[in-house]
Amino acid sequence: MKFTRILGVAAALAAASVMAQEAATVTPAPEIQPAPVATLEADNTPATFGDAAAGATKAAACAACHGVDGNAATPMYPKLAGQHESYIARQLSLYKSGGRDNAIMLGFASALSAQDMRDIGAYFATQKVVPGTADDSLVASGPNQGRKFYQVGEKLFRAGQPALGIPACQACHGPTGTGVPGPYPAIGGQHADYTALQLTAFRAGAVWGKDKNANAVMAGVAANLSDEDIQGLATYLEGLHNVADAPSAEALAAAAAAAPAPAEAAPVEAAPAEIAPADQATPEAAPQG
């Protein structure tokens, strides 16, 4: 009896253990399928030739600094009108990758695809640059004394300075500064302030691009330029243009109207005329008797 009771208790415990194991068994839930992801266009997607019509819309953000037609009114911003499509696209790509350092342009270029860059380039390539006027004031001193500033630049542009390893600018940029589509930009008609700024940076060793994409040509070209050379080149280029592409009187008037007005000089008050006191007045000559 006692043995039978023990067996009964053991059987009950065994059954309870089996039931506990069955209760602890968990059936895994089916895996949730990941949400579908749309494939986006990669930044390095090869671009086709630019569409100028599409670029006109995409270039709207550029107008504030570079002008609606690419003729920037403020000299610190470059003119983009008439620039080569591929050159503009390359510069935008360098800004986006950090190969050309400019915080403002990085912000604009970061959102552009390769095709956007080509389209914007195509739009500005169809515009006509409005050249400025070269500085014909005389150099006051130094080796170029008596020559006009633009003449200093013209000589360097046409013939370079071989003794200092400075090649003629026209060898790459053409006799009228229109450049060569791709590697050599159009520089004729560009603002003198902007050109001088870039030449000074190149002289200091600036290189656009990184590693295999770097272009150190201009750093070598500008290494031996003096401040006077840079000033002369910059002003000569501002007035340089092809006679056949000379802007109309209307275009020149519009560019002049868009340019910031010069600051007005404060009026200078004329000094009052000095009057000699009566006791210091010059005595009249005594009459001859």
Coordinates of C-alpha atoms in Angstrom, one line a residue, residues 20-267:
A20 CA 5.7 21.8 -17.7
Q21 CA 8.1 21.0 -20.5
E22 CA 5.2 21.1 -23.1
A23 CA 4.1 24.5 -21.7
A24 CA 7.6 26.0 -22.0
T25 CA 7.9 25.1 -25.7
V26 CA 7.6 28.3 -27.8
T27 CA 6.8 28.3 -31.4
P28 CA 8.9 31.0 -33.2
A29 CA 7.0 33.7 -35.0
P30 CA 7.5 33.9 -38.8
E31 CA 10.2 36.3 -39.8
I32 CA 9.0 39.7 -40.9
Q33 CA 10.1 40.5 -44.5
P34 CA 12.2 43.7 -44.8
A35 CA 10.4 46.7 -46.3
P36 CA 11.1 47.2 -50.0
V37 CA 13.7 49.8 -50.8
A38 CA 13.6 51.9 -54.0
T39 CA 16.9 52.0 -55.8
L40 CA 18.2 55.6 -56.1
E41 CA 20.4 56.9 -58.8
A42 CA 24.0 56.6 -57.8
D43 CA 26.1 59.8 -57.7
N44 CA 28.6 58.3 -60.1
T45 CA 26.0 57.4 -62.7
P46 CA 27.5 58.3 -66.1
A47 CA 26.0 61.5 -67.4
T48 CA 25.0 62.2 -71.0
F49 CA 25.5 65.5 -72.8
G50 CA 23.9 68.4 -71.0
D51 CA 20.4 69.7 -71.7
A52 CA 20.5 73.5 -71.8
A53 CA 16.7 73.8 -71.4
A54 CA 16.8 71.6 -68.3
G55 CA 19.9 73.4 -67.0
A56 CA 18.1 76.8 -67.2
T57 CA 15.7 75.6 -64.5
K58 CA 18.4 74.0 -62.4
A59 CA 20.6 77.0 -62.6
A60 CA 18.0 79.2 -60.9
A61 CA 19.9 79.0 -57.6
C62 CA 23.1 80.2 -59.3
A63 CA 21.6 83.5 -60.4
A64 CA 21.9 85.3 -57.1
C65 CA 25.7 85.3 -57.3
H66 CA 26.5 84.6 -61.0
G67 CA 23.6 86.4 -62.7
V68 CA 20.7 84.9 -64.6
D69 CA 22.7 84.8 -67.8
G70 CA 26.0 84.0 -66.1
N71 CA 27.4 87.5 -66.2
A72 CA 28.0 88.1 -62.5
A73 CA 27.6 91.7 -61.4
T74 CA 29.8 91.5 -58.4
P75 CA 33.5 91.1 -59.3
M76 CA 34.3 88.6 -56.5
Y77 CA 32.0 86.0 -58.3
P78 CA 33.1 84.6 -61.6
K79 CA 31.3 85.0 -64.8
L80 CA 30.0 81.6 -66.1
A81 CA 28.5 82.9 -69.4
G82 CA 30.2 81.2 -72.3
Q83 CA 32.1 78.8 -70.1
H84 CA 32.5 75.2 -71.4
E85 CA 29.9 72.7 -70.3
S86 CA 32.4 70.0 -69.3
Y87 CA 34.5 72.5 -67.4
I88 CA 31.6 73.7 -65.3
A89 CA 30.6 70.1 -64.6
R90 CA 34.1 69.2 -63.5
Q91 CA 34.3 72.2 -61.1
L92 CA 30.9 71.3 -59.6
S93 CA 32.1 67.8 -59.1
L94 CA 35.3 69.0 -57.4
Y95 CA 33.3 71.2 -55.1
K96 CA 31.1 68.2 -54.2
S97 CA 34.0 65.9 -53.5
G98 CA 36.1 68.4 -51.6
G99 CA 38.7 68.5 -54.4
R100 CA 38.1 72.3 -54.6
D101 CA 37.6 74.0 -51.3
N102 CA 34.7 76.4 -51.0
A103 CA 32.1 76.1 -48.3
I104 CA 29.5 78.0 -50.2
M105 CA 29.8 76.0 -53.4
L106 CA 30.0 72.7 -51.4
G107 CA 26.5 73.4 -50.1
F108 CA 25.1 74.0 -53.6
A109 CA 27.0 71.2 -55.3
S110 CA 26.2 68.5 -52.7
A111 CA 22.7 68.0 -53.9
L112 CA 23.5 67.8 -57.7
S113 CA 23.8 64.6 -59.7
A114 CA 26.3 64.2 -62.5
Q115 CA 23.6 64.9 -65.0
D116 CA 22.5 68.1 -63.1
M117 CA 26.1 69.4 -63.4
R118 CA 26.2 68.7 -67.2
D119 CA 22.8 70.4 -67.7
I120 CA 23.8 73.5 -65.7
G121 CA 27.1 73.6 -67.7
A122 CA 25.2 73.3 -71.0
Y123 CA 22.9 76.3 -70.0
F124 CA 25.8 78.6 -69.2
A125 CA 27.7 77.5 -72.3
T126 CA 24.9 78.9 -74.4
Q127 CA 25.1 82.4 -72.8
K128 CA 27.4 85.2 -74.1
V129 CA 29.9 86.7 -71.8
V130 CA 29.9 90.5 -71.5
P131 CA 33.6 91.7 -71.2
G132 CA 34.7 94.6 -69.1
T133 CA 37.3 97.3 -69.7
A134 CA 41.0 96.8 -69.3
D135 CA 43.0 99.2 -67.1
D136 CA 45.0 101.6 -69.2
S137 CA 46.6 103.5 -66.4
L138 CA 50.3 103.8 -66.4
V139 CA 52.7 101.8 -64.1
A140 CA 54.3 104.3 -61.8
S141 CA 57.6 102.5 -61.1
G142 CA 59.6 99.4 -61.5
P143 CA 60.7 97.5 -64.7
N144 CA 57.3 98.2 -66.4
Q145 CA 57.3 102.0 -65.6
G146 CA 55.6 104.0 -68.2
R147 CA 53.7 101.0 -69.7
K148 CA 50.0 100.6 -69.2
F149 CA 48.8 97.8 -66.9
Y150 CA 46.9 95.9 -69.6
Q151 CA 50.1 96.0 -71.8
V152 CA 52.0 94.2 -69.0
G153 CA 49.3 91.5 -69.1
E154 CA 49.1 91.4 -72.9
K155 CA 52.8 90.6 -73.2
L156 CA 52.5 87.7 -70.7
F157 CA 49.4 86.4 -72.4
R158 CA 50.9 86.5 -75.9
A159 CA 54.5 85.5 -75.2
G160 CA 54.9 84.5 -71.6
Q161 CA 58.3 85.0 -69.9
P162 CA 60.5 82.1 -70.9
A163 CA 63.4 83.1 -68.7
L164 CA 61.2 82.6 -65.6
G165 CA 59.4 79.5 -67.0
I166 CA 56.1 81.3 -67.5
P167 CA 54.4 80.0 -70.7
A168 CA 52.2 82.1 -72.9
C169 CA 48.6 81.9 -71.7
Q170 CA 47.2 81.8 -75.2
A171 CA 49.0 78.5 -75.8
C172 CA 46.2 76.8 -73.7
H173 CA 43.5 79.4 -73.5
G174 CA 43.5 80.5 -77.1
P175 CA 44.3 84.0 -78.7
T176 CA 40.9 85.4 -77.6
G177 CA 40.7 83.5 -74.2
T178 CA 38.0 81.1 -75.3
G179 CA 39.9 78.1 -74.1
V180 CA 39.5 74.5 -75.2
P181 CA 36.4 72.5 -74.2
G182 CA 37.4 70.1 -71.4
P183 CA 40.7 70.9 -69.8
Y184 CA 41.2 74.6 -70.5
P185 CA 38.5 77.1 -69.5
A186 CA 37.4 80.3 -71.2
I187 CA 39.0 83.2 -69.4
G188 CA 38.3 86.2 -71.8
G189 CA 36.0 88.8 -70.3
Q190 CA 36.4 87.4 -66.7
H191 CA 36.3 89.8 -63.8
A192 CA 39.8 91.1 -63.0
D193 CA 39.2 90.8 -59.2
Y194 CA 38.3 87.1 -59.6
T195 CA 41.1 86.3 -61.9
A196 CA 43.7 88.0 -59.7
L197 CA 42.3 86.1 -56.7
Q198 CA 42.7 82.7 -58.4
L199 CA 46.2 83.5 -59.8
T200 CA 47.4 84.6 -56.4
A201 CA 46.1 81.3 -54.9
F202 CA 47.8 79.3 -57.7
R203 CA 51.0 81.1 -57.0
A204 CA 50.7 80.0 -53.4
G205 CA 50.5 76.4 -54.5
A206 CA 46.7 75.8 -54.8
V207 CA 45.8 72.6 -56.6
W208 CA 42.3 71.7 -57.7
G209 CA 41.5 68.0 -57.3
K210 CA 43.0 65.2 -55.3
D211 CA 45.3 62.2 -56.1
K212 CA 44.9 61.1 -59.7
N213 CA 42.3 63.8 -60.2
A214 CA 44.6 66.7 -59.2
N215 CA 45.6 69.4 -61.7
A216 CA 48.7 71.2 -60.6
V217 CA 49.4 72.9 -64.0
M218 CA 48.4 76.4 -62.9
A219 CA 50.4 76.2 -59.7
G220 CA 53.5 75.7 -61.8
V221 CA 52.5 78.4 -64.3
A222 CA 51.8 81.1 -61.7
A223 CA 54.7 80.3 -59.3
N224 CA 56.9 83.1 -60.7
L225 CA 54.3 85.7 -61.3
S226 CA 54.8 89.1 -59.5
D227 CA 51.9 91.1 -58.1
E228 CA 52.2 93.4 -61.0
D229 CA 52.1 90.5 -63.5
I230 CA 48.9 89.2 -61.9
Q231 CA 47.3 92.7 -61.9
G232 CA 48.3 93.2 -65.5
L233 CA 47.0 89.8 -66.7
A234 CA 43.8 90.1 -64.7
T235 CA 42.9 93.5 -66.2
Y236 CA 43.9 92.5 -69.7
L237 CA 41.7 89.4 -69.6
E238 CA 38.8 91.4 -68.4
G239 CA 38.8 93.4 -71.6
L240 CA 39.7 90.5 -73.9
H241 CA 37.1 89.2 -76.3
N242 CA 36.6 88.2 -79.9
V243 CA 35.5 91.2 -82.0
A244 CA 32.9 89.1 -83.7
D245 CA 31.5 88.3 -80.2
A246 CA 31.5 91.9 -79.0
P247 CA 28.4 92.5 -76.9
S248 CA 25.7 94.9 -78.2
A249 CA 25.2 98.4 -76.7
E250 CA 22.1 97.1 -75.0
A251 CA 24.1 94.3 -73.3
L252 CA 26.8 96.7 -72.1
A253 CA 24.1 99.1 -70.7
A254 CA 22.4 96.2 -68.9
A255 CA 25.7 95.1 -67.4
A256 CA 26.5 98.6 -66.3
A257 CA 23.1 99.0 -64.7
A258 CA 23.5 95.7 -62.8
A259 CA 27.0 96.6 -61.5
P260 CA 27.1 98.0 -57.9
A261 CA 27.2 101.8 -57.9
P262 CA 30.5 103.4 -56.7
A263 CA 30.4 104.9 -53.2
E264 CA 29.8 108.6 -53.2
A265 CA 32.6 110.8 -51.9
A266 CA 31.9 113.1 -49.0
P267 CA 31.6 116.7 -50.1

